[in-house]
Amino acid sequence: SAVISQKPSRDICQRGTSLTIQCQVDSQVTMMFWYRQQPGQSLTLIATANQGSEATYESGFVIDKFPISRPNLTFSTLTVSNMSPEDSSIYLCSVLTAYEQYFGPGTRLTVT
Amino acid sequence: GIQVEQSPPDLILQEGANSTLRCNFSDSVNNLQWFHQNPWGQLINLFYIPSGTKQNGRLSATTVATERYSLLYISSSQTTDSGVYFCAVEKSQGAQKLVFGQGTRLTINP
């Protein structure tokens, strides 16, 4: 298994600003992912955070809006840029161990 | 891409009842996981079950990979079982990423 922490756990932000979310894992992992869960919806993959190279984004998500860093095998950040109320969601970090994916507690973002 | 459908979307039961949640998927998979999202939003791993049957206490799961479905059984439900149950799959011979179903919202009333 893996123990994952995220900071902040929640935030309320003004539209037009940016927020950086941090994800820390208790062991080295190759694969890290960022997901978004809009209110009342399922989880959608934003991108795969690759160590030492640019993240791989899913259709509908772009680097300018969701820049991701992965400086080492235990840490990643996701920035939500130029926020609008539509960005209000839970953002979750996830890691792949031998077989399973495990999820962090999430960051609950509200944009006003 | 691969499609994941869960049923029923909502389920309301009395404490002590049993339930069966279903997950259908449209392609062969390397990975299938069941999660429980509690009221605080935390996703809890229940089963890694790309095929076969597993049991953990009151919960069990079966995946019939050849027929592309998985079932999650909850027996003797408790109020703490309330929340949303997600099935997620990773397509065979694809990128290592999970595609989630829309979830089943389970409410257990005392």
GROMACS .gro file of C-alpha atoms in nm:
model
  222
    1SER     CA    1   0.000   0.000   0.000
    2ALA     CA    2   0.097   0.367   0.005
    3VAL     CA    3   0.034   0.656   0.242
    4ILE     CA    4  -0.039   0.977   0.056
    5SER     CA    5  -0.082   1.325   0.197
    6GLN     CA    6  -0.209   1.637   0.023
    7LYS     CA    7  -0.189   2.002   0.111
    8PRO     CA    8  -0.402   2.203   0.145
    9SER     CA    9  -0.698   1.986   0.243
   10ARG     CA   10  -0.936   2.261   0.135
   11ASP     CA   11  -0.929   2.619   0.015
   12ILE     CA   12  -1.157   2.896  -0.098
   13CYS     CA   13  -1.008   3.110  -0.374
   14GLN     CA   14  -1.105   3.412  -0.578
   15ARG     CA   15  -1.159   3.377  -0.950
   16GLY     CA   16  -0.856   3.465  -1.159
   17THR     CA   17  -0.605   3.344  -0.900
   18SER     CA   18  -0.400   3.022  -0.893
   19LEU     CA   19  -0.362   2.748  -0.634
   20THR     CA   20  -0.084   2.490  -0.605
   21ILE     CA   21  -0.168   2.155  -0.450
   22GLN     CA   22   0.106   1.936  -0.307
   23CYS     CA   23   0.113   1.556  -0.297
   24GLN     CA   24   0.363   1.360  -0.085
   25VAL     CA   25   0.399   0.980  -0.084
   26ASP     CA   26   0.570   0.775   0.185
   27SER     CA   27   0.766   0.563  -0.066
   28GLN     CA   28   0.917   0.601  -0.410
   29VAL     CA   29   0.670   0.536  -0.689
   30THR     CA   30   0.707   0.551  -1.063
   31MET     CA   31   0.351   0.640  -1.155
   32MET     CA   32   0.165   0.937  -1.003
   33PHE     CA   33  -0.164   1.075  -1.128
   34TRP     CA   34  -0.390   1.374  -1.072
   35TYR     CA   35  -0.769   1.339  -1.083
   36ARG     CA   36  -1.056   1.584  -1.060
   37GLN     CA   37  -1.395   1.512  -0.909
   38GLN     CA   38  -1.657   1.776  -0.983
   39PRO     CA   39  -1.951   1.804  -0.742
   40GLY     CA   40  -2.170   1.493  -0.756
   41GLN     CA   41  -1.962   1.339  -1.033
   42SER     CA   42  -1.715   1.059  -1.079
   43LEU     CA   43  -1.338   1.092  -1.102
   44THR     CA   44  -1.170   1.211  -1.420
   45LEU     CA   45  -0.799   1.177  -1.489
   46ILE     CA   46  -0.627   1.511  -1.552
   47ALA     CA   47  -0.274   1.390  -1.619
   48THR     CA   48   0.002   1.145  -1.540
   49ALA     CA   49   0.292   1.312  -1.360
   50ASN     CA   50   0.618   1.182  -1.504
   51GLN     CA   51   0.939   1.213  -1.306
   52GLY     CA   52   1.199   1.410  -1.497
   53SER     CA   53   0.979   1.490  -1.795
   54GLU     CA   54   0.663   1.675  -1.887
   55ALA     CA   55   0.331   1.542  -1.764
   56THR     CA   56   0.101   1.353  -1.998
   57TYR     CA   57  -0.238   1.525  -2.018
   58GLU     CA   58  -0.574   1.370  -2.096
   59SER     CA   59  -0.806   1.505  -2.358
   60GLY     CA   60  -0.966   1.828  -2.241
   61PHE     CA   61  -0.686   1.923  -2.001
   62VAL     CA   62  -0.393   2.148  -2.095
   63ILE     CA   63  -0.062   2.235  -1.937
   64ASP     CA   64  -0.131   2.608  -1.928
   65LYS     CA   65  -0.435   2.553  -1.708
   66PHE     CA   66  -0.301   2.263  -1.497
   67PRO     CA   67   0.080   2.278  -1.481
   68ILE     CA   68   0.230   1.980  -1.298
   69SER     CA   69   0.570   1.928  -1.144
   70ARG     CA   70   0.731   1.597  -1.046
   71PRO     CA   71   1.078   1.675  -0.909
   72ASN     CA   72   1.134   1.330  -0.754
   73LEU     CA   73   0.972   0.990  -0.698
   74THR     CA   74   0.781   1.090  -0.382
   75PHE     CA   75   0.643   1.435  -0.459
   76SER     CA   76   0.428   1.616  -0.713
   77THR     CA   77   0.238   1.942  -0.742
   78LEU     CA   78  -0.067   2.042  -0.944
   79THR     CA   79  -0.144   2.408  -1.006
   80VAL     CA   80  -0.493   2.520  -1.099
   81SER     CA   81  -0.437   2.844  -1.289
   82ASN     CA   82  -0.660   3.143  -1.359
   83MET     CA   83  -0.943   2.982  -1.167
   84SER     CA   84  -1.312   3.016  -1.242
   85PRO     CA   85  -1.611   2.882  -1.045
   86GLU     CA   86  -1.618   2.583  -1.282
   87ASP     CA   87  -1.287   2.471  -1.129
   88SER     CA   88  -1.459   2.409  -0.795
   89SER     CA   89  -1.390   2.039  -0.740
   90ILE     CA   90  -1.201   1.788  -0.533
   91TYR     CA   91  -0.851   1.730  -0.670
   92LEU     CA   92  -0.697   1.395  -0.586
   93CYS     CA   93  -0.346   1.265  -0.616
   94SER     CA   94  -0.300   0.895  -0.684
   95VAL     CA   95  -0.009   0.652  -0.707
   96LEU     CA   96   0.031   0.311  -0.863
   97THR     CA   97   0.199   0.046  -0.652
   98ALA     CA   98   0.268  -0.307  -0.776
   99TYR     CA   99  -0.093  -0.367  -0.880
  100GLU     CA  100  -0.326  -0.113  -0.722
  101GLN     CA  101  -0.379   0.259  -0.731
  102TYR     CA  102  -0.411   0.442  -0.400
  103PHE     CA  103  -0.555   0.787  -0.350
  104GLY     CA  104  -0.473   1.079  -0.129
  105PRO     CA  105  -0.739   1.245   0.087
  106GLY     CA  106  -0.808   1.511  -0.175
  107THR     CA  107  -0.807   1.889  -0.185
  108ARG     CA  108  -1.152   2.047  -0.181
  109LEU     CA  109  -1.138   2.368  -0.385
  110THR     CA  110  -1.411   2.631  -0.397
  111VAL     CA  111  -1.374   2.922  -0.637
  112THR     CA  112  -1.585   3.232  -0.575
  113GLY     CA  113  -1.194   0.450  -2.487
  114ILE     CA  114  -1.318   0.186  -2.249
  115GLN     CA  115  -1.666   0.234  -2.104
  116VAL     CA  116  -1.756   0.153  -1.743
  117GLU     CA  117  -2.119   0.134  -1.634
  118GLN     CA  118  -2.234   0.086  -1.278
  119SER     CA  119  -2.578  -0.008  -1.154
  120PRO     CA  120  -2.789   0.082  -0.977
  121PRO     CA  121  -2.702   0.454  -0.954
  122ASP     CA  122  -2.872   0.482  -0.616
  123LEU     CA  123  -2.963   0.227  -0.352
  124ILE     CA  124  -3.140   0.286  -0.022
  125LEU     CA  125  -3.154   0.003   0.230
  126GLN     CA  126  -3.226  -0.065   0.593
  127GLU     CA  127  -2.948  -0.166   0.826
  128GLY     CA  128  -2.892  -0.541   0.811
  129ALA     CA  129  -2.991  -0.580   0.446
  130ASN     CA  130  -2.772  -0.731   0.177
  131SER     CA  131  -2.687  -0.564  -0.153
  132THR     CA  132  -2.526  -0.635  -0.488
  133LEU     CA  133  -2.359  -0.365  -0.697
  134ARG     CA  134  -2.270  -0.428  -1.060
  135CYS     CA  135  -1.996  -0.298  -1.289
  136ASN     CA  136  -1.996  -0.366  -1.664
  137PHE     CA  137  -1.698  -0.278  -1.880
  138SER     CA  138  -1.660  -0.269  -2.256
  139ASP     CA  139  -1.313  -0.414  -2.313
  140SER     CA  140  -1.061  -0.654  -2.164
  141VAL     CA  141  -0.885  -0.520  -1.855
  142ASN     CA  142  -0.557  -0.559  -1.671
  143ASN     CA  143  -0.686  -0.408  -1.351
  144LEU     CA  144  -1.022  -0.367  -1.184
  145GLN     CA  145  -1.060  -0.203  -0.847
  146TRP     CA  146  -1.355  -0.129  -0.621
  147PHE     CA  147  -1.344   0.180  -0.400
  148HIS     CA  148  -1.567   0.323  -0.129
  149GLN     CA  149  -1.580   0.702  -0.108
  150ASN     CA  150  -1.684   0.798   0.241
  151PRO     CA  151  -1.882   1.114   0.324
  152TRP     CA  152  -1.556   1.304   0.379
  153GLY     CA  153  -1.443   1.230   0.022
  154GLN     CA  154  -1.171   0.979   0.103
  155LEU     CA  155  -1.139   0.693  -0.144
  156ILE     CA  156  -1.084   0.363   0.033
  157ASN     CA  157  -0.951   0.063  -0.155
  158LEU     CA  158  -1.185  -0.234  -0.122
  159PHE     CA  159  -1.065  -0.487  -0.378
  160TYR     CA  160  -0.811  -0.533  -0.653
  161ILE     CA  161  -0.991  -0.797  -0.860
  162PRO     CA  162  -0.923  -0.823  -1.235
  163SER     CA  163  -1.064  -1.176  -1.220
  164GLY     CA  164  -1.193  -1.429  -0.970
  165THR     CA  165  -1.351  -1.390  -0.628
  166LYS     CA  166  -1.228  -1.228  -0.308
  167GLN     CA  167  -1.379  -1.177   0.034
  168ASN     CA  168  -1.299  -0.934   0.312
  169GLY     CA  169  -1.531  -0.957   0.610
  170ARG     CA  170  -1.883  -0.860   0.509
  171LEU     CA  171  -1.771  -0.759   0.162
  172SER     CA  172  -1.694  -0.982  -0.132
  173ALA     CA  173  -1.636  -0.928  -0.501
  174THR     CA  174  -1.642  -1.137  -0.815
  175THR     CA  175  -1.511  -1.046  -1.159
  176VAL     CA  176  -1.598  -1.253  -1.465
  177ALA     CA  177  -1.345  -1.114  -1.707
  178THR     CA  178  -1.466  -1.316  -2.006
  179GLU     CA  179  -1.813  -1.164  -1.968
  180ARG     CA  180  -1.681  -0.819  -1.873
  181TYR     CA  181  -1.854  -0.758  -1.544
  182SER     CA  182  -1.782  -0.741  -1.176
  183LEU     CA  183  -2.010  -0.764  -0.873
  184LEU     CA  184  -1.961  -0.623  -0.524
  185TYR     CA  185  -2.161  -0.788  -0.245
  186ILE     CA  186  -2.225  -0.621   0.088
  187SER     CA  187  -2.388  -0.835   0.355
  188SER     CA  188  -2.551  -0.727   0.681
  189SER     CA  189  -2.520  -0.358   0.589
  190GLN     CA  190  -2.426  -0.103   0.853
  191THR     CA  191  -2.480   0.273   0.846
  192THR     CA  192  -2.105   0.317   0.806
  193ASP     CA  193  -2.132   0.142   0.468
  194SER     CA  194  -2.308   0.450   0.331
  195GLY     CA  195  -2.127   0.643   0.062
  196VAL     CA  196  -2.045   0.606  -0.305
  197TYR     CA  197  -1.897   0.286  -0.444
  198PHE     CA  198  -1.682   0.319  -0.755
  199CYS     CA  199  -1.559   0.057  -0.995
  200ALA     CA  200  -1.248   0.153  -1.194
  201VAL     CA  201  -1.070  -0.037  -1.468
  202GLU     CA  202  -0.742  -0.024  -1.655
  203LYS     CA  203  -0.764  -0.138  -2.014
  204SER     CA  204  -0.542  -0.425  -2.126
  205GLN     CA  205  -0.250  -0.321  -2.344
  206GLY     CA  206  -0.319   0.041  -2.268
  207ALA     CA  207  -0.167   0.313  -2.056
  208GLN     CA  208  -0.160   0.245  -1.683
  209LYS     CA  209  -0.453   0.464  -1.590
  210LEU     CA  210  -0.787   0.393  -1.427
  211VAL     CA  211  -1.120   0.478  -1.587
  212PHE     CA  212  -1.397   0.520  -1.332
  213GLY     CA  213  -1.764   0.434  -1.353
  214GLN     CA  214  -2.023   0.683  -1.237
  215GLY     CA  215  -2.062   0.513  -0.903
  216THR     CA  216  -2.344   0.369  -0.693
  217ARG     CA  217  -2.464   0.588  -0.407
  218LEU     CA  218  -2.556   0.360  -0.116
  219THR     CA  219  -2.758   0.489   0.178
  220ILE     CA  220  -2.807   0.264   0.479
  221ASN     CA  221  -3.079   0.380   0.714
  222PRO     CA  222  -3.083   0.276   1.080
   0.00000   0.00000   0.00000
